[in-house]
Each structure stands twice: as C-alpha cells, then as structure tokens.
Amino acid sequence: MMVFAAAGQEAVQQAINALALGSTYALLALGLAMVFSVLGLVNFAHGELVAVSGYAMYLLHDAGLPFAVQVPAAIATGAIAALVMQRVVFRPLRGASFITLLISSFALSVLVQNGLRAIISPRQQGVPLPDFFNESVHLGPYVIGWLEIVTLASCVIALIVLTLFLRRSTQGLGMLAAAEDFQATRLMGISPNRVIAAAFAISGALAGLAAIFLVARRGTVDPGMGFMPLLSAFIAVVIGGLGSLSGAVVGGFVLAAIEVTLDATLPGSVQPFREAFALGIVVVILYFRPEGLLTRVSEAK
Amino acid sequence: MTTATLALRDVVKRFQGVVALDGVSLEVAEGEIVGLIGPNGSGKTTLLNIASGVNRPTEGRLVVGGVDATGRRPNQVAKLGVGRTFQQIRLFDDMTVHDNVLVGAVARGEDRDHVAPLLARLNLAAVADRVAVTLSYGDQRRVEIARALAGSPRFLLLDEPAAGMNESESDALLATIQAIREEQGCAVLIVDHDLRLMMRLCDRIHVLAEGRTICEGTPDKVRADPLVIEAYLGSAGAPAEPEPAGGQAS
C-alpha cells in the first residue's frame, strides 16, 4: 500500500516536471518553427537569444533591479535581439540557399557567444532569483515546486495568447497563412518583410520567456547556455514535424516526457547515457513517422 | 478605359537560355474575359507568373492600371489589384475555408464582412468551417477563387480553374466567372485546357505556341484559324473533344 502510494506520488511529480520542462522546450521549439516556416531557415543562433536574455537578467540584477523588472526585460531583449539578427544577418541573405542560411546562423551563434565571453566574462555568473522559486507547495500528498508551477502556467498562458493572436487577429492570420505557404501570401499582397520581422520578434520573445525559467532552474548564466536548450528545441521541432507550429509544441512535450521518464526509471549506472537513450527513442519515433508526428503524410496530388 | 487594363508589352522570358516567352503582348481591359490557351509548355503559366510579379520579364514591360509594374515584387503587384489562383492548388491546408478567404481579404485591407457573401457566391457557405485540405478538388478550386476575389482584385488571373472538374462543375464555374465579371467588373485572364468552357466563356482568346502568339481574337476567329488547328487543336495529344461542334452548339 505504502509502496503504491509512493509510486503514484512519484509519477505525478515526474509528470509535473515533464510538463514544466516540456513547456520550456515548447516555447523554444515554437520560435524555431515559426522562423523556419516563413524563411526556410533553421536558426541555430536561436539558443543565443536565450543567452542574451539571460545576460540581460544578470546585468539588471547586478544593477540592483528587482526580478519584476528582469522578467519583462528578458522578454524584450529576446525580441529585440531576434529583430537585430534578422535585419543585420538574415535579411541581406534573403533568397540564399538553405545551406548558406544554416552556416550563417552557426556563425552568428559563435559570434554572439564569443561576444559575451569578451564583453562580460567566459565564466558562469550567478543570477540569484527570488527565494520563492525554491519553495514548494503541498497539495494533498504531492509536493510541487513553485518553479515548476510558475513555469508551466506561464508557458501555457504564453501559448494560449499566441494561439489567440494567430487565430483571431488579422495580423496573426496572415502569419499563420504565411507559415503554411509564404509565396501564396505574397501573391495576395502581404508584405514578406513584415511577416518575417514579426516571426523573428515572436520567436525572440518566446526565447526570452524560456530564458527566465532556464536561468531560474540553473541560477547562473554563461555564454554557452543556449546550446543545449537549442538542441532540445531542434529535436522537438523534428519530432513534431519541421515547419508545423503545433507540431513544435507537441514535440517539446514529447521530448520532455521521454527525458523525465528516463531520468526517473533508468538505474543510476546508466544515467550518464540518458541522452543517448532519449535520442534513441527519437530515432525510433522518426523511423515510424519520418515526417514528424503532426505532419500529414503528403497525399499524392 | 485607357488605364484600366493589365498589359504585357513585348514580353520575353528566358530561363537560363531557354526561351519561355518570345515577345508576347497581351492586354486585358476591365470587364473583359480573356482566355489564354496553347499546348503544354507554350508559356501560359510563365505569362501568368510575369503578370503577377512572380517572375520578372527578361525584356518587355508589365503595366497594371497605367502603372509600370515591371520588376515589382508579387505583393506589390497584388496591391495594384492583381489576384490569382494556381495551377497546383495552394490553399492554406490546415486553415478553414472561411479563414483562407479571410486572409485574402485582410491581406488587401478588406473587411471581415467581405467574406460571407463571397462564400455564398461561390457556393461554399456550407463548408465554411471545414479545414481546407478535407475538401474535394472542385471545392478547393472554388476556395482559391474566393480567396483571390476576397482582395477585390481589378484583374483576376485564373490558372486552370476547371482542371479536375467534371462537366457540370465546369458549367457552374462558367456561370460563376460570368457573374463575378458582372458584379465586380473585374477583368479576368484565364488559362485552361477545357476548350468547351473557354470558347463559351471568353470574349477574346489568345493562343500561344512555343512562347509566341500565333493567334488572337474572338473564339470564332480562333476556332477557324489554320495555325491554331495545326499547332493545337489538330496536333497529336490535343483534347479529344469534338471541339468546333461543341462550341457551336452553345
């Protein structure tokens, strides 16, 4: 009886961890998918948007400003940094090949990382967050961290707001349409520059929001902090189906579920190989659904 | 009348040395339905691509409503009042029929209320909330037309709108296009292989072969032209319909 109760409790807590982690991945994956769907670009500098947003929090904290200021600043920094990236790097490359864009985004990623190293420090910097995030809430038999609750709630709200924007507003509908068929929307009179700028701004804001929770979990920032989240987001996008916005969100949650489950179930001796198991499962998913979970199998037209 | 035309003047288009269009001039005036026919590979779709800004002409000019639009981008050409549909249907597959048409409206600053009458006009009211990709081929073609019309174009370019339609569907399409012309007064430039439809629908027909105009005029004139019969109607692989008889019967 006790064992069952403990196992059930454990499962619930793992599920909440998976949802919190998944929602962070979902934000990042959605940003990647959004830019990919309008520009055909997998932006490997997306992780650096997380990094610069994290550093914005660090600098503001250093200047003595409270968390309530750091949060909007992180989101705004992500959005602005994304707009600058698009204007300075990607816009001049409009029409360039997929490979050119890909390599350029890698170069940009390295450039930003080294910029942070040179200007601030190559070392980790502490960003203490409100104590509140270390506390837990007791709900019946469950102990749930505030960090997980706030992460999940914020990400879900962000996804709902974004969905409403995309489905209900005229600007959003244009974006959604452009994500499905960019060329067709241009032929209907929608300006590609506006759509592309909006896609970058949204992807940057989502990266900034994700950065807040990643920093909260780590308590530090460092120049390379965006790489692992980017990799996870990229895997999530591939799982969901490259170019599908809802697929990216689903992919984020699926990946997190895999990781958390492995974390909880793998014996200690094989834990170091957790990533290998996780990626192995991704390979199996893609073996059965090569175009991703949410991409329709292309019908013969 | 002089400015309300979409005109291609001496258009030449080469794709890496391959000549797709070789000095074609064509004009469509407001309220006019002009057909564009020709064997496969004669340059019909290239011509529509140039007229909508997708391709830039190698030589020659595109003039829309008196404005020189040569080399303008597709969204800028659309803003001059050019709407189009595609040979390969290009709907926003995951969006509803209503939203597909709504995007067409808002892209050109039209109102949301603009959508419902258009759906009714094209017989799509019943499927308005269906996701576009689930529709039949004929319905999808009509959604594309509704979406193009939602931007209130002055010039409507239709690329094979009757492809995949049966006879009664294409008859209904004919009536719809005529009604659109009456109601909106827009010019229509239509490419299609359904000659039965084209002969009855079009005021004028423009015949292309190998990138050149071989004949231009009323359906009767085109039907009787020996060059057209040789290049198109009479050649191997031409539509097997009893063409002139079908046309006269109407």
Coordinates of C-alpha atoms in Angstrom, one line a residue:
Chain A
M1 CA 0.0 0.0 0.0
M2 CA 2.7 2.4 1.0
V3 CA 4.8 1.4 -2.0
F4 CA 1.9 2.1 -4.3
A5 CA 1.1 5.4 -2.8
A6 CA 4.8 6.4 -3.1
A7 CA 4.9 5.2 -6.7
G8 CA 1.8 7.1 -7.6
Q9 CA 3.1 10.2 -5.9
E10 CA 6.4 9.9 -7.7
A11 CA 4.6 9.5 -11.0
V12 CA 2.6 12.6 -10.5
Q13 CA 5.6 14.6 -9.6
Q14 CA 7.5 13.4 -12.6
A15 CA 4.6 14.3 -14.8
I16 CA 4.6 17.8 -13.5
N17 CA 8.4 18.0 -14.0
A18 CA 7.9 16.7 -17.5
L19 CA 5.2 19.3 -18.2
A20 CA 7.3 22.2 -16.9
L21 CA 10.4 21.1 -18.9
G22 CA 8.2 20.4 -21.9
S23 CA 6.6 23.8 -21.8
T24 CA 10.1 25.4 -21.9
Y25 CA 11.1 23.3 -24.8
A26 CA 7.8 24.1 -26.5
L27 CA 8.4 27.8 -26.3
L28 CA 11.8 27.4 -27.9
A29 CA 10.7 24.9 -30.5
L30 CA 7.8 27.1 -31.5
G31 CA 10.1 30.0 -32.1
L32 CA 12.4 27.9 -34.2
A33 CA 9.4 26.5 -36.2
M34 CA 8.0 29.9 -36.7
V35 CA 11.1 31.3 -38.3
F36 CA 11.6 28.1 -40.3
S37 CA 8.1 28.1 -41.7
V38 CA 8.4 31.6 -43.2
L39 CA 12.0 31.7 -44.1
G40 CA 13.1 28.1 -44.5
L41 CA 15.8 28.8 -42.0
V42 CA 16.8 26.6 -39.1
N43 CA 18.2 29.4 -36.9
F44 CA 21.0 27.8 -34.9
A45 CA 21.6 31.2 -33.2
H46 CA 18.2 30.8 -31.5
G47 CA 20.0 29.5 -28.4
E48 CA 21.9 32.7 -28.2
L49 CA 18.6 34.6 -27.9
V50 CA 18.2 32.6 -24.7
A51 CA 21.8 33.6 -23.7
V52 CA 21.4 37.3 -24.3
S53 CA 18.1 37.3 -22.5
G54 CA 19.7 35.5 -19.5
Y55 CA 22.5 38.1 -19.6
A56 CA 20.0 40.9 -19.6
M57 CA 18.6 39.4 -16.3
Y58 CA 22.2 39.1 -14.9
L59 CA 23.1 42.7 -15.8
L60 CA 19.8 44.1 -14.3
H61 CA 20.3 42.0 -11.2
D62 CA 23.8 43.4 -10.9
A63 CA 22.5 46.9 -11.2
G64 CA 20.2 46.1 -8.3
L65 CA 17.0 46.0 -10.1
P66 CA 14.3 43.6 -8.9
F67 CA 13.0 40.4 -10.5
A68 CA 9.9 42.2 -11.6
V69 CA 12.0 44.3 -13.9
Q70 CA 14.2 41.4 -15.1
V71 CA 11.2 39.4 -16.4
P72 CA 9.9 41.9 -19.0
A73 CA 13.5 42.9 -19.8
A74 CA 14.4 39.3 -20.7
I75 CA 11.4 39.0 -23.0
A76 CA 12.0 42.4 -24.6
T77 CA 15.8 41.6 -25.0
G78 CA 15.0 38.3 -26.8
A79 CA 12.6 40.0 -29.2
I80 CA 14.9 42.9 -30.0
A81 CA 17.9 40.7 -30.4
A82 CA 16.0 38.5 -32.8
L83 CA 14.9 41.5 -34.8
V84 CA 18.5 42.7 -35.0
M85 CA 19.7 39.3 -36.1
Q86 CA 17.2 39.2 -38.9
R87 CA 17.9 42.8 -40.0
V88 CA 21.7 42.5 -39.9
V89 CA 22.3 38.9 -40.9
F90 CA 19.4 37.2 -42.5
R91 CA 17.7 40.0 -44.5
P92 CA 20.8 40.6 -46.7
L93 CA 20.8 36.8 -47.3
R94 CA 17.2 36.7 -48.5
G95 CA 16.9 34.1 -51.3
A96 CA 20.2 32.4 -50.3
S97 CA 20.3 28.7 -50.2
F98 CA 19.3 26.6 -47.1
I99 CA 22.9 25.7 -46.5
T100 CA 24.1 29.4 -46.7
L101 CA 21.4 30.4 -44.1
L102 CA 22.3 27.4 -41.9
I103 CA 26.0 28.2 -41.9
S104 CA 25.4 31.9 -41.3
S105 CA 23.2 31.1 -38.3
F106 CA 26.0 28.9 -36.9
A107 CA 28.5 31.7 -37.5
L108 CA 26.1 34.2 -35.7
S109 CA 25.8 31.8 -32.8
V110 CA 29.6 31.6 -32.4
L111 CA 29.9 35.3 -32.8
V112 CA 27.3 36.1 -30.0
Q113 CA 28.8 33.5 -27.7
N114 CA 32.3 34.9 -28.1
G115 CA 30.9 38.4 -27.8
L116 CA 29.5 37.5 -24.4
R117 CA 32.8 35.9 -23.4
A118 CA 34.8 39.0 -24.4
I119 CA 32.5 41.7 -23.1
I120 CA 31.3 40.1 -19.9
S121 CA 33.2 37.0 -18.9
P122 CA 33.8 33.5 -20.1
R123 CA 32.8 32.3 -16.6
Q124 CA 29.5 31.5 -15.2
Q125 CA 27.8 34.4 -13.5
G126 CA 25.3 33.9 -10.7
V127 CA 21.8 35.2 -11.1
P128 CA 20.0 34.6 -7.8
L129 CA 16.3 34.5 -8.1
P130 CA 13.6 35.2 -5.5
D131 CA 13.6 32.6 -2.8
F132 CA 10.0 31.9 -3.7
F133 CA 11.2 29.7 -6.6
N134 CA 12.9 27.3 -4.2
E135 CA 9.8 26.8 -2.2
S136 CA 7.2 24.1 -2.7
V137 CA 3.6 23.8 -2.2
H138 CA 1.9 20.8 -0.6
L139 CA -1.2 19.7 -2.4
G140 CA -2.5 16.7 -0.6
P141 CA 0.2 14.0 -0.8
Y142 CA 2.1 15.9 -3.5
V143 CA 5.0 18.3 -3.1
I144 CA 5.3 20.6 -6.1
G145 CA 8.0 23.2 -6.6
W146 CA 6.8 26.8 -7.3
L147 CA 9.3 26.9 -10.1
E148 CA 7.5 24.1 -11.9
I149 CA 4.1 25.6 -11.3
V150 CA 5.1 29.1 -12.5
T151 CA 7.0 27.7 -15.5
L152 CA 4.1 25.6 -16.6
A153 CA 1.5 28.3 -16.0
S154 CA 3.5 31.0 -17.8
C155 CA 4.3 28.8 -20.8
V156 CA 0.7 27.7 -21.1
I157 CA -0.6 31.3 -20.9
A158 CA 2.0 32.3 -23.5
L159 CA 0.9 29.5 -25.8
I160 CA -2.8 30.4 -25.4
V161 CA -2.1 34.1 -26.0
L162 CA -0.1 33.3 -29.1
T163 CA -2.7 30.9 -30.4
L164 CA -5.4 33.6 -29.9
F165 CA -3.3 36.1 -31.7
L166 CA -2.6 33.8 -34.6
R167 CA -6.2 32.6 -35.0
R168 CA -8.2 35.7 -34.1
S169 CA -6.3 38.8 -35.2
T170 CA -5.9 39.7 -38.8
Q171 CA -2.2 40.2 -38.4
G172 CA -2.0 36.7 -36.8
L173 CA -4.0 35.1 -39.6
G174 CA -1.6 36.5 -42.1
M175 CA 1.3 35.0 -40.1
L176 CA -0.4 31.6 -39.9
A177 CA -1.1 31.7 -43.6
A178 CA 2.5 32.7 -44.4
A179 CA 3.7 29.8 -42.2
E180 CA 1.7 27.5 -44.5
D181 CA 2.5 29.0 -47.8
F182 CA 4.8 32.0 -47.8
Q183 CA 4.7 32.5 -51.6
A184 CA 0.9 32.4 -51.8
T185 CA 0.5 35.1 -49.1
R186 CA 2.9 37.4 -51.0
L187 CA 0.8 37.0 -54.1
M188 CA -2.2 38.1 -52.0
G189 CA -0.4 41.3 -51.1
I190 CA 1.0 40.5 -47.7
S191 CA 4.4 42.1 -47.3
P192 CA 7.1 39.5 -46.7
N193 CA 9.3 41.9 -44.6
R194 CA 6.5 42.4 -42.1
V195 CA 5.8 38.8 -41.7
I196 CA 9.4 37.8 -41.4
A197 CA 10.1 40.6 -38.8
A198 CA 7.0 39.5 -36.8
A199 CA 8.1 35.9 -36.9
F200 CA 11.5 36.8 -35.5
A201 CA 10.1 39.1 -32.9
I202 CA 7.8 36.4 -31.6
S203 CA 10.5 33.8 -31.7
G204 CA 12.8 36.1 -29.7
A205 CA 10.1 37.0 -27.1
L206 CA 9.4 33.2 -26.6
A207 CA 13.1 32.6 -26.3
G208 CA 13.3 35.4 -23.7
L209 CA 10.5 33.9 -21.7
A210 CA 12.1 30.4 -21.8
A211 CA 15.4 32.0 -20.7
I212 CA 13.7 33.2 -17.5
F213 CA 12.8 29.7 -16.5
L214 CA 16.1 28.2 -17.6
V215 CA 18.0 30.7 -15.6
A216 CA 15.7 30.1 -12.6
R217 CA 16.5 26.4 -12.8
R218 CA 20.3 26.9 -13.1
G219 CA 20.7 30.0 -11.1
T220 CA 23.6 31.1 -13.4
V221 CA 24.2 32.3 -16.9
D222 CA 27.2 31.5 -19.1
P223 CA 28.0 32.3 -22.8
G224 CA 27.2 28.7 -24.0
M225 CA 24.0 28.3 -22.0
G226 CA 21.8 28.5 -25.1
F227 CA 23.3 25.5 -26.8
M228 CA 21.7 22.5 -25.0
P229 CA 18.2 24.2 -25.0
L230 CA 18.6 24.9 -28.7
L231 CA 19.5 21.3 -29.4
S232 CA 16.4 20.1 -27.4
A233 CA 14.2 22.5 -29.2
F234 CA 15.6 21.4 -32.5
I235 CA 14.9 17.8 -31.7
A236 CA 11.4 18.8 -30.6
V237 CA 10.8 20.5 -33.9
V238 CA 12.0 17.5 -35.8
I239 CA 9.8 15.2 -33.7
G240 CA 6.7 17.4 -34.3
G241 CA 7.4 17.9 -38.0
L242 CA 9.7 20.6 -39.4
G243 CA 7.6 23.6 -40.2
S244 CA 4.5 22.7 -38.2
L245 CA 3.8 25.1 -35.4
S246 CA 1.5 22.8 -33.4
G247 CA 4.0 20.0 -34.1
A248 CA 6.8 22.0 -32.4
V249 CA 4.7 22.4 -29.2
V250 CA 3.8 18.7 -29.2
G251 CA 7.4 17.8 -29.9
G252 CA 8.6 19.8 -27.0
F253 CA 6.3 18.0 -24.6
V254 CA 7.1 14.6 -26.1
L255 CA 10.8 15.1 -25.7
A256 CA 10.5 16.3 -22.1
A257 CA 8.3 13.3 -21.3
I258 CA 11.0 11.0 -22.7
E259 CA 13.7 12.7 -20.8
V260 CA 11.9 12.9 -17.5
T261 CA 10.8 9.3 -17.7
L262 CA 14.3 8.1 -18.4
D263 CA 15.5 10.2 -15.6
A264 CA 13.1 8.6 -13.2
T265 CA 13.4 5.0 -14.4
L266 CA 16.9 4.4 -15.6
P267 CA 19.2 2.8 -13.0
G268 CA 22.0 5.0 -11.7
S269 CA 24.7 3.2 -13.5
V270 CA 23.3 4.0 -17.0
Q271 CA 22.2 7.6 -16.1
P272 CA 25.2 9.1 -17.8
F273 CA 23.9 7.7 -21.1
R274 CA 20.4 9.2 -20.6
E275 CA 20.8 11.5 -23.6
A276 CA 21.8 8.5 -25.8
F277 CA 18.6 6.7 -24.7
A278 CA 16.5 9.8 -25.3
L279 CA 17.9 10.3 -28.8
G280 CA 17.5 6.6 -29.4
I281 CA 13.8 6.9 -28.7
V282 CA 13.6 9.9 -31.0
V283 CA 15.2 7.8 -33.8
V284 CA 12.6 5.2 -33.3
I285 CA 9.8 7.8 -33.5
L286 CA 11.2 9.2 -36.7
Y287 CA 11.6 5.6 -38.1
F288 CA 7.9 5.2 -37.9
R289 CA 6.9 8.9 -38.6
P290 CA 9.8 10.2 -40.7
E291 CA 7.9 13.5 -41.4
G292 CA 7.2 14.1 -37.7
L293 CA 4.3 13.4 -35.5
L294 CA 2.0 16.2 -36.8
T295 CA 2.9 16.4 -40.4
R296 CA 0.3 14.9 -42.7
V297 CA 1.7 12.2 -44.8
S298 CA 1.8 14.0 -48.1
E299 CA -1.1 12.8 -50.3
A300 CA -0.5 12.2 -53.9
K301 CA -1.8 15.3 -55.6
Chain B
M1 CA -10.7 52.9 -70.4
T2 CA -7.0 53.5 -71.1
T3 CA -5.7 53.0 -67.6
A4 CA -8.0 50.1 -66.5
T5 CA -6.0 47.5 -68.3
L6 CA -3.4 44.9 -67.4
A7 CA -0.9 44.9 -70.2
L8 CA 2.1 42.8 -71.1
R9 CA 4.2 44.5 -73.7
D10 CA 6.7 42.6 -75.9
V11 CA 7.5 40.3 -73.0
V12 CA 10.5 38.0 -73.4
K13 CA 11.3 35.5 -70.6
R14 CA 14.4 33.3 -70.7
F15 CA 15.2 30.7 -68.1
Q16 CA 19.0 30.2 -68.3
G17 CA 19.0 30.4 -72.0
V18 CA 15.7 28.5 -72.6
V19 CA 13.2 30.9 -74.1
A20 CA 9.8 30.5 -72.4
L21 CA 8.2 33.6 -73.9
D22 CA 9.4 35.3 -77.0
G23 CA 7.9 38.8 -77.5
V24 CA 4.3 38.3 -76.3
S25 CA 1.9 41.3 -75.9
L26 CA -1.4 40.9 -74.3
E27 CA -3.9 43.3 -72.8
V28 CA -7.0 42.7 -70.6
A29 CA -9.4 45.5 -70.0
E30 CA -11.7 45.9 -67.0
G31 CA -14.9 43.9 -67.5
E32 CA -13.3 41.7 -70.1
I33 CA -12.7 37.9 -70.0
V34 CA -9.6 36.9 -72.0
G35 CA -8.6 33.3 -72.4
L36 CA -5.1 32.0 -72.8
I37 CA -4.7 28.7 -74.5
G38 CA -1.8 26.7 -76.0
P39 CA -0.2 23.3 -75.9
N40 CA 1.7 22.3 -72.7
G41 CA 4.9 24.2 -72.4
S42 CA 3.8 27.1 -74.6
G43 CA 4.4 29.6 -71.8
K44 CA 0.9 30.1 -70.4
T45 CA 1.8 29.8 -66.7
T46 CA 5.0 31.8 -67.2
L47 CA 2.9 34.6 -68.6
L48 CA 0.6 34.5 -65.5
N49 CA 3.7 34.5 -63.3
I50 CA 5.0 37.6 -65.0
A51 CA 1.6 39.3 -64.8
S52 CA 1.5 38.6 -61.0
G53 CA 5.1 39.5 -60.3
V54 CA 6.4 36.0 -59.5
N55 CA 8.8 36.1 -62.4
R56 CA 10.5 39.2 -63.8
P57 CA 10.4 39.5 -67.6
T58 CA 13.8 39.4 -69.2
E59 CA 12.6 42.0 -71.6
G60 CA 9.4 43.9 -72.1
R61 CA 7.1 45.5 -69.6
L62 CA 4.2 44.8 -67.3
V63 CA 1.7 47.7 -66.9
V64 CA -1.1 47.4 -64.4
G65 CA -3.8 50.1 -64.4
G66 CA -1.4 52.6 -66.1
V67 CA 1.4 51.9 -63.6
D68 CA 4.6 50.3 -64.8
A69 CA 4.9 47.3 -62.5
T70 CA 7.9 45.6 -64.3
G71 CA 10.2 44.1 -61.7
R72 CA 7.9 44.8 -58.8
R73 CA 7.5 42.1 -56.2
P74 CA 4.4 39.8 -56.0
N75 CA 3.0 41.6 -53.0
Q76 CA 3.4 45.0 -54.7
V77 CA 1.8 43.7 -57.9
A78 CA -1.1 42.3 -55.8
K79 CA -1.5 45.8 -54.2
L80 CA -2.1 47.2 -57.7
G81 CA -5.1 45.0 -57.9
V82 CA -3.9 41.7 -59.4
G83 CA -5.3 38.5 -57.8
R84 CA -4.6 35.0 -58.9
T85 CA -5.1 31.3 -58.4
F86 CA -2.7 28.5 -59.0
Q87 CA -2.5 25.5 -61.3
Q88 CA -1.4 23.4 -58.4
I89 CA -3.9 24.3 -55.7
R90 CA -2.1 26.3 -53.0
L91 CA -4.6 26.7 -50.2
F92 CA -3.6 27.1 -46.5
D93 CA -4.3 23.5 -46.0
D94 CA -4.7 23.5 -42.2
M95 CA -6.9 26.6 -42.0
T96 CA -10.7 26.6 -42.5
V97 CA -12.3 27.6 -45.8
H98 CA -13.5 30.8 -44.1
D99 CA -10.1 31.7 -42.7
N100 CA -8.5 31.0 -46.1
V101 CA -10.8 33.6 -47.7
L102 CA -10.4 35.9 -44.7
V103 CA -6.6 36.0 -45.2
G104 CA -7.3 37.0 -48.8
A105 CA -9.5 39.9 -47.6
V106 CA -7.3 41.2 -44.8
A107 CA -4.2 41.0 -47.0
R108 CA -5.6 43.8 -49.1
G109 CA -7.2 45.7 -46.2
E110 CA -10.8 44.4 -46.9
D111 CA -13.3 43.9 -44.1
R112 CA -14.2 40.7 -42.4
D113 CA -17.8 41.1 -43.6
H114 CA -16.5 40.7 -47.1
V115 CA -16.0 37.0 -46.6
A116 CA -19.5 35.6 -46.1
P117 CA -21.1 37.0 -49.3
L118 CA -18.1 35.6 -51.3
L119 CA -18.5 32.2 -49.7
A120 CA -22.2 32.3 -50.7
R121 CA -21.4 33.4 -54.2
L122 CA -19.0 30.5 -54.7
N123 CA -21.3 28.0 -53.1
L124 CA -19.0 27.4 -50.2
A125 CA -21.2 28.6 -47.3
A126 CA -21.9 25.0 -46.3
V127 CA -18.3 24.1 -46.0
A128 CA -17.0 27.4 -44.5
D129 CA -15.9 25.8 -41.2
R130 CA -14.2 22.8 -42.8
V131 CA -10.5 22.6 -42.9
A132 CA -9.4 23.3 -46.5
V133 CA -7.5 20.2 -47.1
T134 CA -10.5 18.0 -46.4
L135 CA -12.5 19.4 -49.3
S136 CA -13.0 17.9 -52.7
Y137 CA -10.8 19.0 -55.6
G138 CA -13.6 21.1 -57.2
D139 CA -14.4 22.8 -53.9
Q140 CA -10.7 23.6 -53.3
R141 CA -10.6 25.2 -56.7
R142 CA -13.5 27.4 -55.8
V143 CA -11.9 28.3 -52.4
E144 CA -8.9 29.5 -54.3
I145 CA -11.1 31.7 -56.5
A146 CA -12.9 33.1 -53.4
R147 CA -9.6 33.8 -51.7
A148 CA -8.3 35.7 -54.8
L149 CA -11.6 37.6 -55.1
A150 CA -11.6 38.5 -51.4
G151 CA -8.9 41.1 -52.1
S152 CA -11.3 42.8 -54.5
P153 CA -8.9 42.5 -57.4
R154 CA -9.3 44.6 -60.6
F155 CA -7.6 41.8 -62.5
L156 CA -8.2 38.2 -61.8
L157 CA -5.8 35.6 -63.1
L158 CA -7.1 32.1 -63.1
D159 CA -4.6 29.2 -63.8
E160 CA -6.6 26.2 -64.9
P161 CA -9.6 26.7 -62.6
A162 CA -11.5 23.9 -64.3
A163 CA -8.8 21.3 -64.0
G164 CA -10.2 18.1 -62.4
M165 CA -13.8 19.3 -62.7
N166 CA -16.5 17.3 -64.4
E167 CA -18.8 18.8 -67.0
S168 CA -21.5 20.1 -64.6
E169 CA -18.9 21.6 -62.3
S170 CA -17.2 23.4 -65.1
D171 CA -20.6 24.7 -66.3
A172 CA -21.2 26.0 -62.8
L173 CA -17.7 27.6 -62.8
L174 CA -18.5 29.3 -66.1
A175 CA -21.7 30.8 -64.7
T176 CA -19.8 31.9 -61.6
I177 CA -17.0 33.6 -63.5
Q178 CA -19.5 35.4 -65.7
A179 CA -21.4 36.6 -62.6
I180 CA -18.2 37.8 -61.0
R181 CA -17.5 39.9 -64.0
E182 CA -21.0 41.3 -63.9
E183 CA -20.9 42.1 -60.2
Q184 CA -17.3 43.2 -59.6
G185 CA -16.5 44.4 -63.1
C186 CA -13.0 42.9 -62.8
A187 CA -11.1 41.7 -65.7
V188 CA -10.4 38.0 -66.0
L189 CA -7.4 36.4 -67.6
I190 CA -8.0 32.6 -67.7
V191 CA -5.8 29.7 -68.7
D192 CA -7.5 26.4 -69.2
H193 CA -7.4 23.3 -71.3
D194 CA -11.2 22.9 -71.2
L195 CA -11.8 24.3 -74.6
R196 CA -15.6 23.8 -74.3
L197 CA -15.5 26.1 -71.3
M198 CA -13.1 28.6 -72.9
M199 CA -15.0 29.0 -76.1
R200 CA -18.2 29.8 -74.3
L201 CA -16.7 32.0 -71.6
C202 CA -14.1 34.2 -73.2
D203 CA -14.6 37.4 -75.1
R204 CA -11.2 37.0 -76.7
I205 CA -8.8 34.2 -76.8
H206 CA -5.0 34.4 -77.1
V207 CA -3.2 31.4 -78.4
L208 CA 0.4 30.7 -77.5
A209 CA 2.7 28.1 -79.0
E210 CA 6.3 27.8 -78.1
G211 CA 6.4 31.2 -76.4
R212 CA 4.9 33.1 -79.3
T213 CA 1.4 34.4 -80.0
I214 CA 0.0 32.5 -83.0
C215 CA -3.5 33.9 -83.0
E216 CA -5.6 36.3 -81.1
G217 CA -9.3 37.2 -81.4
T218 CA -12.8 36.1 -80.8
P219 CA -13.5 32.4 -80.1
D220 CA -14.9 32.0 -83.6
K221 CA -11.9 33.5 -85.2
V222 CA -9.5 31.4 -83.1
R223 CA -11.5 28.2 -83.9
A224 CA -11.2 28.8 -87.6
D225 CA -7.5 29.8 -87.6
P226 CA -5.5 27.2 -89.5
L227 CA -2.4 27.9 -87.4
V228 CA -4.3 27.2 -84.2
I229 CA -5.7 24.0 -85.7
E230 CA -2.3 22.9 -86.7
A231 CA -0.4 23.9 -83.6
Y232 CA -3.0 23.0 -81.0
L233 CA -6.4 21.5 -81.9
G234 CA -5.1 19.3 -84.7
S235 CA -1.8 18.1 -83.2
A236 CA -1.3 14.8 -81.6
G237 CA -2.3 14.8 -78.0
A238 CA -4.8 17.6 -78.4
P239 CA -8.0 17.4 -76.4
A240 CA -10.1 14.6 -77.9
E241 CA -13.4 16.6 -77.7
P242 CA -15.3 17.3 -80.9
E243 CA -14.2 20.9 -80.5
P244 CA -15.9 23.1 -83.1
A245 CA -19.2 21.2 -82.9
G246 CA -19.3 21.5 -79.1
G247 CA -18.6 25.2 -79.4
Q248 CA -21.3 26.0 -82.0
A249 CA -23.9 24.1 -80.1
S250 CA -23.8 26.6 -77.3

